[in-house]
Amino acid sequence: MDQIMSNKQAGLAQYNAIMIQKFKDKIYNGELIIQNSIQLKNIEFLQNLKIHKLELIGCMHIIPNLKSSTIKELKVANCCLKEINAILLENLEIFDASYNSELKMQDIEMFKNLRQLDISSTNLVDISNLKLQLLSSLQLRNNKIKDIPSLSNLINLTELDLSQNADIDIDPLQQMKQLRVLKLSKCNLQSIQILELLTDLTEIDVSGNKNIDIQSLQYLVNLKKLNISRTNNNNIDVLQSLKNLEELDISYNEIDDINVFKYLVNLTKLNIFQNMVQNIDILLQLQHLKELDISRNPQMDFKPLQKLGQLHRLVLCGNNLINISFLNGLFNIKYLNLFNIEYLDITPLSCLVNLTTLDISSCNIKDISSLQRLVNLEVLQISQNEINDIHHLQNLVKLTSLDISYNCIKDISILKQFKYLIHLYLSINKGVNITPLQYLTKLTKLMLNECDLHEISALRPLVNLQYLTLSGNYIYYFYPIRDLDAIVYVHGNLIVESSDYFTFFKLQDKSQFIKQQPTKQQMQLARNMKMVDTTTQCIRDISTKRRNYLSSQQITVVTIVQLFEKQYNEFQTFINRVVQLLTLLVGQEEYQ
């Protein structure tokens, strides 16, 4: 037994050495971010890396054994953590453990130096034991908290988020006069009268509380940010005393009169999405306005917009626009969203040469020649149109994100010029030739659903690819993407489970199976390429196979699992021996 334990420790040391080598080059300015890692379980090796900020996002079922005196900021969101008492970070100041639904509140109390804590979406009910006196920011969003008397003891707390805690009693908040930021979205509140006492508040969010009485807001004259969207308040005259407001969201309220804005001359950001506003002349008095969303106001007269030359960001989605010539004067605009405007004539866009982000998706567009002068574009969305020719985009070489999905595009040869492209959406372009993709080596995200693809050899050089979707094609040969080590997500089915010193491959979602039987030829091909028939309920491998992806094609081949290989030479032999010994000692069932 001592020999087995010694071998296990040696195997763990080998594992740590491999993982340190893998991640040390990903540290930037003392920060390390690991997302959706399928092989990360034991994180003890991280304590040997010189980092002050660590993010582990979506790294399921990690073993939280970590000790470090340098890490000051830790994020372990959505990692299925149940306990964290083995995380010994004596100098931790910022901790995000959100979306861990089984986390125990008492474990958090050991981090005495915490300044910022996020335990949103953790199914918390009772926070009476929360006594972290140094906290200045606390996020408790989307829990089941009803009572908060203990929060009044947190004398340094200036930022508090209690959103999505239905029917919470907010009366204790009147004791917390040090608060500056308070978020109470979707709490089923009817009254916020007690907030009258919190006169130093600079930001409030009470959105999603239908029929809430907002009269008390008039006393909070220091407010700079206010969100009252989805509150069924169609009269906002009460806001006229809030002359320091800089950001205001009144969306989804059926408001038709916005004359109160003449008092709010310091506004820089305004959202009046989905209201009943017709006249916007009053906006001309807002000389500091930089960002404006006036989407879905069906009767609005948009002509005054041409005089708002200071705008940097404008959203006009879903409006009844035939002519957008009023945009001609907006030379400072950098972000423009015209999503879902039927039969849009985009000719006036040619003069907006400072645009960096443009969305003209779902506008029944066929001709995009007007875009060829927009050489500063970095993000372009032209999906869900009737485009079959994209050669007019050839000068847009600064693009980092391009969405041309749901069109009729077959020739994408111009894309080889886009050396900075990292996100590309090509789905539902039937018969597209993807050969030019081999030149886009910076790509991290690629969507190729339903493109009638038969082979994907062009993807072989995309070494930075992390997210890939291939559903609804005719692919049964996945060997070209075998060595793309950066991939963490293929077709929505990430199905590998790893442990400290050996790896089991097990199907996690059998609901994705296609019930068609493969032909003998397909099965032989799968065996030759080291693919596995997923009708087998459990695939076990305790040697070299590192990754395992389910690719459920909606075609004539059975769903298969591609086993991505990486040789570890002597490590392979050692692991095989360890497992054999353990199997003899504790029985085979322990390792099924």
Coordinates of C-alpha atoms in Angstrom, one line a residue:
M1 CA 0.0 0.0 0.0
D2 CA 2.9 2.4 0.8
Q3 CA 4.3 1.7 -2.6
I4 CA 0.9 2.5 -4.2
M5 CA 0.7 5.8 -2.3
S6 CA 4.2 6.6 -3.3
N7 CA 3.4 6.0 -6.9
K8 CA 0.2 8.1 -6.7
Q9 CA 2.2 11.0 -5.3
A10 CA 4.8 10.6 -8.0
G11 CA 1.9 10.6 -10.6
L12 CA 0.5 13.7 -9.0
A13 CA 3.8 15.4 -9.2
Q14 CA 4.1 14.5 -12.8
Y15 CA 0.6 15.8 -13.4
N16 CA 1.5 19.1 -11.7
A17 CA 4.6 19.5 -13.8
I18 CA 2.6 19.0 -17.0
M19 CA 0.0 21.5 -16.0
I20 CA 2.5 24.1 -14.9
Q21 CA 4.2 23.8 -18.3
K22 CA 0.8 24.2 -20.0
F23 CA -0.4 27.3 -18.2
K24 CA 2.7 29.3 -17.3
D25 CA 2.8 30.8 -20.8
K26 CA -0.8 32.0 -20.4
I27 CA -0.1 34.3 -17.5
Y28 CA -0.3 38.0 -18.5
N29 CA 0.7 40.7 -16.1
G30 CA 0.2 38.3 -13.2
E31 CA -3.2 37.3 -14.3
L32 CA -4.3 33.8 -15.4
I33 CA -7.7 33.0 -16.9
I34 CA -8.8 29.4 -17.6
Q35 CA -12.3 28.9 -19.1
N36 CA -14.2 25.7 -19.6
S37 CA -11.1 23.5 -19.1
I38 CA -12.0 19.8 -19.6
Q39 CA -8.8 18.5 -18.1
L40 CA -8.4 20.7 -15.0
K41 CA -9.4 19.0 -11.8
N42 CA -6.7 19.3 -9.1
I43 CA -5.6 22.9 -9.0
E44 CA -2.9 22.5 -6.5
F45 CA -0.2 23.1 -9.2
L46 CA -1.4 26.7 -9.5
Q47 CA 0.2 27.7 -6.2
N48 CA 3.6 27.3 -7.9
L49 CA 2.7 30.0 -10.5
K50 CA 3.4 33.7 -9.7
I51 CA 0.0 35.2 -10.1
H52 CA -2.1 37.7 -8.2
K53 CA -5.4 37.2 -10.2
L54 CA -6.9 33.8 -11.0
E55 CA -10.1 33.1 -12.9
L56 CA -11.5 29.6 -13.3
I57 CA -14.7 29.9 -15.2
G58 CA -16.8 26.8 -16.0
C59 CA -14.1 24.4 -14.9
M60 CA -16.5 21.8 -13.6
H61 CA -15.8 19.7 -10.5
I62 CA -12.3 21.1 -9.8
I63 CA -10.8 20.0 -6.5
P64 CA -10.4 23.3 -4.6
N65 CA -7.1 22.6 -2.9
L66 CA -5.0 25.8 -3.3
K67 CA -2.6 27.6 -1.1
S68 CA -1.0 30.9 -2.0
S69 CA 0.1 34.2 -0.4
T70 CA 0.2 36.1 -3.7
I71 CA -3.3 35.6 -5.1
K72 CA -5.5 38.6 -4.2
E73 CA -8.3 38.1 -6.7
L74 CA -10.0 34.7 -7.3
K75 CA -12.9 33.9 -9.6
V76 CA -14.3 30.3 -9.5
A77 CA -17.7 31.0 -11.2
N78 CA -19.8 28.1 -12.4
C79 CA -17.4 25.4 -11.2
C80 CA -19.9 23.2 -9.3
L81 CA -18.1 23.8 -6.0
K82 CA -19.6 22.4 -2.9
E83 CA -16.9 23.5 -0.4
I84 CA -13.9 25.8 -0.5
N85 CA -12.4 25.1 2.9
A86 CA -9.2 23.8 1.2
I87 CA -8.6 27.2 -0.5
L88 CA -6.0 28.9 1.7
L89 CA -5.5 32.3 0.3
E90 CA -4.5 34.5 3.2
N91 CA -4.3 37.7 1.2
L92 CA -7.5 37.3 -0.9
E93 CA -9.4 40.6 -1.3
I94 CA -11.7 39.9 -4.2
F95 CA -13.7 36.6 -4.5
D96 CA -16.2 35.6 -7.1
A97 CA -17.9 32.2 -6.4
S98 CA -21.1 32.9 -8.3
Y99 CA -23.1 30.1 -10.0
N100 CA -22.0 27.4 -7.5
S101 CA -25.4 26.3 -6.3
E102 CA -24.2 24.1 -3.4
L103 CA -21.7 26.4 -1.9
K104 CA -21.7 26.7 1.9
M105 CA -21.8 30.2 3.4
Q106 CA -19.7 29.3 6.4
D107 CA -16.7 28.5 4.3
I108 CA -16.5 32.1 3.0
E109 CA -16.1 33.5 6.5
M110 CA -12.5 32.3 6.6
F111 CA -11.5 35.0 4.1
K112 CA -11.1 37.8 6.6
N113 CA -9.5 40.3 4.2
L114 CA -12.2 40.3 1.6
R115 CA -13.1 43.6 0.1
Q116 CA -15.3 42.4 -2.7
L117 CA -17.5 39.3 -2.7
D118 CA -19.8 37.9 -5.3
I119 CA -22.0 34.9 -4.3
S120 CA -24.8 35.4 -6.8
S121 CA -26.8 32.4 -7.9
T122 CA -25.7 30.1 -5.1
N123 CA -29.1 29.2 -3.7
L124 CA -28.4 31.2 -0.6
V125 CA -31.3 31.5 1.9
D126 CA -29.6 32.6 5.1
I127 CA -26.9 35.3 5.3
S128 CA -27.1 35.9 9.1
N129 CA -23.5 34.6 9.6
L130 CA -22.0 37.1 7.1
K131 CA -19.5 39.1 9.2
L132 CA -16.8 40.2 6.9
Q133 CA -16.3 43.7 8.2
L134 CA -13.9 44.9 5.5
L135 CA -16.4 44.2 2.7
S136 CA -17.1 47.3 0.5
S137 CA -18.9 45.4 -2.3
L138 CA -21.4 42.5 -2.0
Q139 CA -23.2 40.8 -4.8
L140 CA -26.1 38.5 -3.7
R141 CA -28.0 38.4 -7.0
N142 CA -30.5 35.6 -7.8
N143 CA -30.7 33.8 -4.5
K144 CA -33.6 33.1 -2.1
I145 CA -32.9 35.6 0.6
K146 CA -35.8 37.1 2.5
D147 CA -34.2 38.8 5.5
I148 CA -31.1 41.0 5.6
P149 CA -30.7 42.4 9.1
S150 CA -27.1 41.2 9.4
L151 CA -26.1 43.5 6.5
S152 CA -26.4 46.6 8.7
N153 CA -23.3 45.4 10.5
L154 CA -21.2 45.7 7.4
I155 CA -20.2 49.3 8.1
N156 CA -17.8 49.6 5.1
L157 CA -20.3 48.3 2.6
T158 CA -20.8 50.9 -0.2
E159 CA -22.1 48.6 -3.0
L160 CA -24.9 46.1 -2.6
D161 CA -26.7 44.0 -5.2
L162 CA -29.9 42.2 -4.0
S163 CA -31.5 41.8 -7.3
Q164 CA -33.7 38.7 -8.1
N165 CA -34.4 37.9 -4.4
A166 CA -38.2 37.8 -4.6
D167 CA -40.2 39.4 -1.8
I168 CA -37.1 40.4 0.2
D169 CA -37.6 42.7 3.2
I170 CA -35.5 45.8 2.4
D171 CA -36.4 47.8 5.6
P172 CA -32.9 47.1 7.2
L173 CA -31.4 49.1 4.4
Q174 CA -32.4 52.4 6.0
Q175 CA -29.6 51.8 8.5
M176 CA -27.0 51.6 5.8
K177 CA -26.5 55.2 5.0
Q178 CA -23.0 54.6 3.7
L179 CA -24.3 52.9 0.6
R180 CA -23.5 54.5 -2.7
V181 CA -24.7 51.8 -5.2
L182 CA -27.9 49.7 -4.6
K183 CA -29.5 47.2 -7.0
L184 CA -32.9 45.8 -6.3
S185 CA -34.0 44.6 -9.7
K186 CA -36.8 42.0 -9.9
C187 CA -37.5 41.8 -6.1
N188 CA -41.3 42.1 -6.4
L189 CA -41.1 45.5 -4.5
Q190 CA -44.1 47.8 -4.4
S191 CA -42.5 50.6 -2.4
I192 CA -39.0 52.0 -1.9
Q193 CA -40.0 54.7 0.5
I194 CA -37.2 53.7 3.0
L195 CA -34.6 54.8 0.4
E196 CA -35.5 58.4 1.0
L197 CA -33.0 58.2 3.9
L198 CA -30.1 57.1 1.8
T199 CA -29.4 60.5 0.3
D200 CA -25.8 59.7 -0.6
L201 CA -26.8 57.0 -3.2
T202 CA -25.3 57.6 -6.6
E203 CA -26.7 54.6 -8.4
I204 CA -30.0 52.7 -8.1
D205 CA -31.5 49.9 -10.1
V206 CA -35.2 49.0 -9.3
S207 CA -36.0 47.6 -12.8
G208 CA -38.4 44.8 -13.2
N209 CA -40.5 45.7 -10.1
K210 CA -43.8 46.1 -11.8
N211 CA -46.1 48.9 -10.5
I212 CA -43.5 50.1 -8.0
D213 CA -44.0 53.6 -6.6
I214 CA -41.0 55.7 -7.7
Q215 CA -42.1 59.0 -5.9
S216 CA -39.3 58.5 -3.3
L217 CA -36.6 58.9 -5.9
Q218 CA -37.1 62.7 -6.0
Y219 CA -35.2 63.0 -2.7
L220 CA -32.1 61.2 -4.0
V221 CA -30.6 64.3 -5.7
N222 CA -27.1 62.8 -5.8
L223 CA -28.1 60.0 -8.2
K224 CA -25.9 59.7 -11.3
K225 CA -27.3 56.3 -12.5
L226 CA -30.9 55.2 -12.5
N227 CA -32.7 52.2 -13.9
I228 CA -36.5 52.1 -13.7
S229 CA -37.1 49.9 -16.8
R230 CA -40.1 47.5 -16.8
T231 CA -41.8 49.2 -13.8
N232 CA -45.0 50.2 -15.6
N233 CA -44.4 53.9 -14.8
N234 CA -45.5 55.9 -17.8
N235 CA -45.2 59.3 -15.9
I236 CA -41.6 60.2 -15.1
D237 CA -42.1 63.8 -14.0
V238 CA -40.8 62.9 -10.6
L239 CA -37.3 62.7 -12.0
Q240 CA -37.0 66.5 -12.6
S241 CA -35.2 67.0 -9.3
L242 CA -32.4 64.6 -10.3
K243 CA -30.2 67.1 -12.1
N244 CA -27.0 65.1 -11.5
L245 CA -28.2 62.1 -13.5
E246 CA -25.8 61.0 -16.1
E247 CA -27.2 57.6 -17.1
L248 CA -31.0 56.8 -17.3
D249 CA -32.9 53.7 -18.4
I250 CA -36.7 54.0 -18.7
S251 CA -37.2 51.2 -21.3
Y252 CA -40.4 49.1 -21.5
N253 CA -42.7 51.6 -19.8
E254 CA -45.0 52.9 -22.5
I255 CA -43.9 56.5 -21.9
D256 CA -45.0 59.1 -24.4
D257 CA -43.9 62.3 -22.8
I258 CA -40.2 63.0 -22.2
N259 CA -40.3 66.7 -21.5
V260 CA -38.8 66.1 -18.1
F261 CA -35.4 65.7 -19.9
K262 CA -35.1 69.4 -20.1
Y263 CA -34.1 69.3 -16.4
L264 CA -31.6 66.5 -16.9
V265 CA -29.0 68.3 -18.9
N266 CA -26.1 66.2 -17.6
L267 CA -27.3 63.0 -19.2
T268 CA -24.6 61.1 -21.2
K269 CA -26.4 57.8 -21.6
L270 CA -30.2 57.4 -22.3
N271 CA -32.3 54.3 -23.0
I272 CA -35.9 54.7 -24.0
F273 CA -36.3 51.3 -25.7
Q274 CA -39.9 50.2 -26.4
N275 CA -42.0 53.2 -25.4
M276 CA -44.5 55.4 -27.2
V277 CA -42.4 58.5 -27.7
Q278 CA -43.1 60.5 -30.9
N279 CA -41.4 63.9 -30.4
I280 CA -37.7 63.9 -29.5
D281 CA -36.9 67.6 -30.0
I282 CA -36.2 67.8 -26.3
L283 CA -33.1 65.7 -26.8
L284 CA -31.4 68.6 -28.6
Q285 CA -31.0 70.2 -25.2
L286 CA -28.9 67.3 -24.0
Q287 CA -25.5 68.5 -25.2
H288 CA -23.6 65.9 -23.2
L289 CA -25.5 62.9 -24.6
K290 CA -23.2 60.3 -26.0
E291 CA -25.2 57.0 -26.0
L292 CA -28.8 56.8 -27.1
D293 CA -31.2 53.8 -27.5
I294 CA -34.6 54.7 -29.0
S295 CA -35.5 51.3 -30.5
R296 CA -39.1 50.2 -30.9
N297 CA -40.8 53.5 -30.7
P298 CA -43.0 53.0 -33.7
Q299 CA -44.4 56.5 -34.1
M300 CA -41.2 58.5 -33.5
D301 CA -40.0 61.3 -35.8
F302 CA -36.2 60.7 -36.1
K303 CA -35.2 63.8 -38.0
P304 CA -33.9 65.7 -34.9
L305 CA -31.2 63.0 -34.6
Q306 CA -29.2 64.7 -37.4
K307 CA -28.4 67.6 -35.0
L308 CA -27.0 65.3 -32.3
G309 CA -23.5 65.2 -33.8
Q310 CA -21.9 64.5 -30.4
L311 CA -23.4 60.9 -30.3
H312 CA -21.0 58.0 -30.2
R313 CA -23.5 55.2 -29.8
L314 CA -26.9 54.9 -31.4
V315 CA -29.4 52.0 -31.3
L316 CA -32.5 52.1 -33.6
C317 CA -33.6 48.5 -33.7
G318 CA -37.1 47.5 -34.9
N319 CA -38.3 50.9 -35.9
N320 CA -40.4 51.8 -39.0
L321 CA -37.6 53.4 -40.9
I322 CA -37.6 53.8 -44.6
N323 CA -35.0 56.5 -45.0
I324 CA -32.0 56.9 -42.7
S325 CA -30.5 60.0 -44.4
F326 CA -30.8 61.7 -41.0
L327 CA -27.6 59.8 -40.0
N328 CA -25.5 61.8 -42.5
G329 CA -24.6 64.4 -39.8
L330 CA -23.5 61.9 -37.2
F331 CA -19.8 61.9 -38.1
N332 CA -18.7 61.0 -34.5
I333 CA -20.8 57.8 -34.4
K334 CA -18.8 54.7 -33.6
Y335 CA -21.5 52.2 -32.7
L336 CA -24.7 51.8 -34.8
N337 CA -27.3 49.1 -34.4
L338 CA -30.1 49.0 -37.0
F339 CA -31.1 45.4 -36.4
N340 CA -34.5 44.2 -37.7
I341 CA -35.5 47.2 -39.9
E342 CA -37.3 45.8 -42.9
Y343 CA -36.1 46.7 -46.4
L344 CA -33.5 49.1 -45.1
D345 CA -31.6 51.3 -47.6
I346 CA -28.1 51.4 -46.2
T347 CA -26.7 53.9 -48.8
P348 CA -26.4 56.7 -46.2
L349 CA -24.1 54.6 -44.1
S350 CA -21.2 55.2 -46.5
C351 CA -20.4 58.5 -44.9
L352 CA -20.1 57.2 -41.4
V353 CA -16.4 56.4 -41.8
N354 CA -15.6 56.5 -38.0
L355 CA -17.9 53.5 -37.3
T356 CA -16.2 50.6 -35.4
T357 CA -19.3 48.5 -34.8
L358 CA -22.3 48.1 -37.1
D359 CA -25.3 45.7 -36.9
I360 CA -27.6 45.6 -39.9
S361 CA -28.8 42.0 -39.4
S362 CA -32.3 41.0 -40.4
C363 CA -32.9 44.0 -42.7
N364 CA -33.6 42.2 -46.1
I365 CA -30.4 43.6 -47.5
K366 CA -29.0 42.3 -50.8
D367 CA -26.3 44.9 -51.7
I368 CA -23.6 45.8 -49.3
S369 CA -21.5 48.0 -51.6
S370 CA -22.2 51.0 -49.3
L371 CA -20.0 49.4 -46.6
Q372 CA -16.8 49.4 -48.6
R373 CA -15.7 52.9 -47.2
L374 CA -16.1 51.9 -43.6
V375 CA -12.5 50.8 -43.2
N376 CA -12.5 51.4 -39.4
L377 CA -15.0 48.7 -38.7
E378 CA -13.9 46.1 -36.2
V379 CA -17.3 44.4 -35.6
L380 CA -19.8 43.8 -38.4
Q381 CA -23.1 41.9 -38.2
I382 CA -24.9 41.4 -41.5
S383 CA -26.6 38.0 -40.7
Q384 CA -30.2 37.0 -41.7
N385 CA -30.2 39.0 -45.0
E386 CA -30.2 38.0 -48.7
I387 CA -26.5 38.6 -49.4
N388 CA -24.6 36.4 -51.9
D389 CA -21.6 38.5 -52.6
I390 CA -19.2 39.9 -49.9
H391 CA -16.3 41.1 -52.1
H392 CA -17.2 44.7 -51.1
L393 CA -15.9 44.0 -47.6
Q394 CA -12.4 43.4 -48.9
N395 CA -11.1 46.7 -47.5
L396 CA -12.4 46.1 -44.0
V397 CA -9.1 44.6 -42.8
K398 CA -9.5 45.8 -39.2
L399 CA -12.4 43.4 -38.6
T400 CA -12.1 41.2 -35.5
S401 CA -15.7 39.9 -35.5
L402 CA -17.8 39.1 -38.5
D403 CA -21.3 37.6 -38.6
I404 CA -22.5 36.7 -42.1
S405 CA -24.6 33.7 -41.1
Y406 CA -28.1 33.0 -42.6
N407 CA -27.3 34.3 -46.1
C408 CA -26.5 32.8 -49.5
I409 CA -22.8 33.2 -49.5
K410 CA -20.6 30.6 -51.2
D411 CA -17.3 32.5 -52.0
I412 CA -15.5 33.7 -48.9
S413 CA -12.0 34.1 -50.5
I414 CA -11.7 37.7 -49.4
L415 CA -11.7 36.6 -45.8
K416 CA -8.0 35.5 -46.1
Q417 CA -7.1 39.2 -45.9
F418 CA -8.7 39.6 -42.4
K419 CA -5.7 38.8 -40.3
Y420 CA -7.2 40.1 -37.1
L421 CA -10.4 38.1 -37.2
I422 CA -11.1 36.2 -34.0
H423 CA -14.8 35.5 -34.2
L424 CA -16.5 34.3 -37.4
Y425 CA -20.1 33.3 -37.9
L426 CA -20.8 31.4 -41.2
S427 CA -23.7 29.2 -40.2
I428 CA -26.5 28.5 -42.8
N429 CA -24.7 29.5 -45.9
K430 CA -25.4 26.4 -47.9
G431 CA -22.5 25.2 -50.0
V432 CA -19.9 27.7 -48.8
N433 CA -16.3 26.9 -49.7
I434 CA -14.4 27.1 -46.4
T435 CA -10.9 26.6 -47.8
P436 CA -9.9 30.3 -47.1
L437 CA -10.4 29.7 -43.4
Q438 CA -7.0 28.1 -43.2
Y439 CA -5.5 31.6 -43.3
L440 CA -7.4 32.9 -40.3
T441 CA -5.1 31.5 -37.7
K442 CA -6.2 34.0 -35.0
L443 CA -9.8 32.6 -34.9
T444 CA -11.0 31.6 -31.5
K445 CA -14.7 31.1 -32.3
L446 CA -16.1 29.6 -35.5
M447 CA -19.7 28.8 -36.3
L448 CA -20.3 26.5 -39.3
N449 CA -23.7 25.0 -38.7
E450 CA -25.7 23.7 -41.7
C451 CA -23.3 24.7 -44.4
D452 CA -23.5 21.4 -46.3
L453 CA -19.9 20.6 -45.4
H454 CA -18.4 17.2 -46.1
E455 CA -14.8 17.8 -44.9
I456 CA -13.0 20.2 -42.6
S457 CA -9.3 19.9 -43.5
A458 CA -9.2 23.7 -43.8
L459 CA -9.6 24.0 -40.0
R460 CA -6.3 22.1 -39.3
P461 CA -4.1 25.4 -39.1
L462 CA -6.5 27.1 -36.7
V463 CA -4.4 26.5 -33.6
N464 CA -6.1 29.2 -31.5
L465 CA -9.7 27.9 -32.1
Q466 CA -11.6 27.4 -28.8
Y467 CA -15.3 27.3 -29.9
L468 CA -16.4 25.3 -32.9
T469 CA -19.9 24.3 -34.1
L470 CA -20.5 21.9 -37.0
S471 CA -24.0 20.6 -36.6
G472 CA -26.2 19.8 -39.6
N473 CA -23.4 19.0 -42.0
Y474 CA -22.2 15.8 -43.6
I475 CA -18.9 15.3 -41.7
Y476 CA -17.7 11.9 -40.4
Y477 CA -14.0 12.5 -40.6
F478 CA -12.8 14.7 -37.7
Y479 CA -9.1 13.9 -37.8
P480 CA -8.1 17.3 -39.2
I481 CA -9.0 19.0 -35.9
R482 CA -7.4 16.4 -33.7
D483 CA -4.4 18.5 -32.8
L484 CA -6.2 21.8 -32.1
D485 CA -5.2 21.8 -28.4
A486 CA -7.0 25.1 -27.6
I487 CA -10.5 23.8 -28.3
V488 CA -12.7 23.6 -25.2
Y489 CA -16.1 23.3 -26.9
V490 CA -17.2 21.4 -30.0
H491 CA -20.8 21.4 -31.1
G492 CA -22.1 22.0 -27.6
N493 CA -21.0 18.6 -26.3
L494 CA -18.1 18.7 -24.0
I495 CA -17.9 15.2 -22.6
V496 CA -14.6 14.5 -20.9
E497 CA -14.0 14.0 -17.2
S498 CA -10.5 14.2 -15.8
S499 CA -8.9 13.4 -12.5
D500 CA -5.6 14.1 -10.9
Y501 CA -3.4 11.4 -12.2
F502 CA -5.5 9.5 -14.7
T503 CA -8.4 10.2 -17.0
F504 CA -11.7 8.6 -17.5
F505 CA -13.7 9.4 -20.6
K506 CA -17.4 9.1 -20.0
L507 CA -20.5 10.3 -22.0
Q508 CA -22.2 13.1 -20.0
D509 CA -25.3 13.6 -22.2
K510 CA -26.7 10.5 -23.9
S511 CA -29.8 12.5 -25.0
Q512 CA -27.9 13.8 -28.0
F513 CA -27.6 10.3 -29.6
I514 CA -28.8 9.8 -33.1
K515 CA -30.7 6.5 -33.2
Q516 CA -29.5 5.5 -36.7
Q517 CA -27.3 2.5 -37.1
P518 CA -23.9 3.1 -38.8
T519 CA -22.9 1.1 -41.8
K520 CA -20.1 -1.5 -41.6
Q521 CA -17.9 0.9 -43.7
Q522 CA -18.6 3.7 -41.3
M523 CA -17.8 1.6 -38.3
Q524 CA -14.5 0.4 -39.8
L525 CA -13.6 4.0 -40.6
A526 CA -14.3 5.0 -37.0
R527 CA -12.1 2.2 -35.7
N528 CA -9.3 3.1 -38.1
M529 CA -9.5 6.8 -37.0
K530 CA -9.7 5.8 -33.3
M531 CA -13.3 7.1 -33.2
V532 CA -15.8 5.3 -30.9
D533 CA -19.4 4.4 -31.4
T534 CA -21.3 6.4 -28.8
T535 CA -24.0 3.8 -28.4
T536 CA -21.6 2.4 -25.9
Q537 CA -22.6 3.9 -22.6
C538 CA -19.2 4.4 -21.1
I539 CA -15.8 4.8 -22.7
R540 CA -12.8 4.3 -20.5
D541 CA -9.3 5.2 -21.3
I542 CA -6.5 5.3 -18.7
S543 CA -3.5 6.1 -20.9
T544 CA -2.9 8.7 -23.6
K545 CA -6.3 10.0 -24.7
R546 CA -6.8 13.5 -23.3
R547 CA -10.0 14.9 -24.9
N548 CA -13.2 13.5 -26.0
Y549 CA -15.9 15.3 -28.0
L550 CA -19.4 14.3 -29.0
S551 CA -20.3 15.5 -32.5
S552 CA -24.0 14.7 -33.1
Q553 CA -24.5 15.1 -36.8
Q554 CA -28.0 15.4 -38.1
I555 CA -27.2 13.1 -41.1
T556 CA -26.6 9.5 -42.1
V557 CA -23.8 8.7 -39.8
V558 CA -24.1 7.7 -36.2
T559 CA -23.0 10.2 -33.5
I560 CA -19.3 9.6 -32.8
V561 CA -16.7 10.5 -30.3
Q562 CA -13.4 11.8 -31.5
L563 CA -10.6 10.8 -29.1
F564 CA -7.9 13.5 -29.3
E565 CA -4.5 12.0 -28.5
K566 CA -1.4 13.2 -26.9
Q567 CA 1.5 10.9 -26.0
Y568 CA 2.9 11.2 -22.5
N569 CA 5.5 8.3 -23.1
E570 CA 6.7 7.1 -19.7
F571 CA 3.8 8.7 -18.0
Q572 CA 1.4 6.3 -19.9
T573 CA 3.2 3.2 -18.6
F574 CA 3.2 4.4 -15.1
I575 CA -0.5 5.3 -15.0
N576 CA -1.5 1.9 -16.5
R577 CA 0.4 0.2 -13.7
V578 CA -1.1 2.4 -10.9
V579 CA -4.6 1.6 -12.2
Q580 CA -4.0 -2.1 -12.4
L581 CA -2.7 -2.1 -8.7
L582 CA -5.7 -0.1 -7.5
T583 CA -8.1 -2.3 -9.3
L584 CA -6.7 -5.4 -7.6
L585 CA -6.9 -3.7 -4.2
V586 CA -10.3 -2.0 -4.2
G587 CA -12.2 -3.8 -7.0
Q588 CA -13.0 -2.9 -10.5
E589 CA -16.3 -1.3 -9.7
E590 CA -14.5 1.6 -8.0
Y591 CA -13.2 2.8 -11.4
Q592 CA -16.2 2.3 -13.6

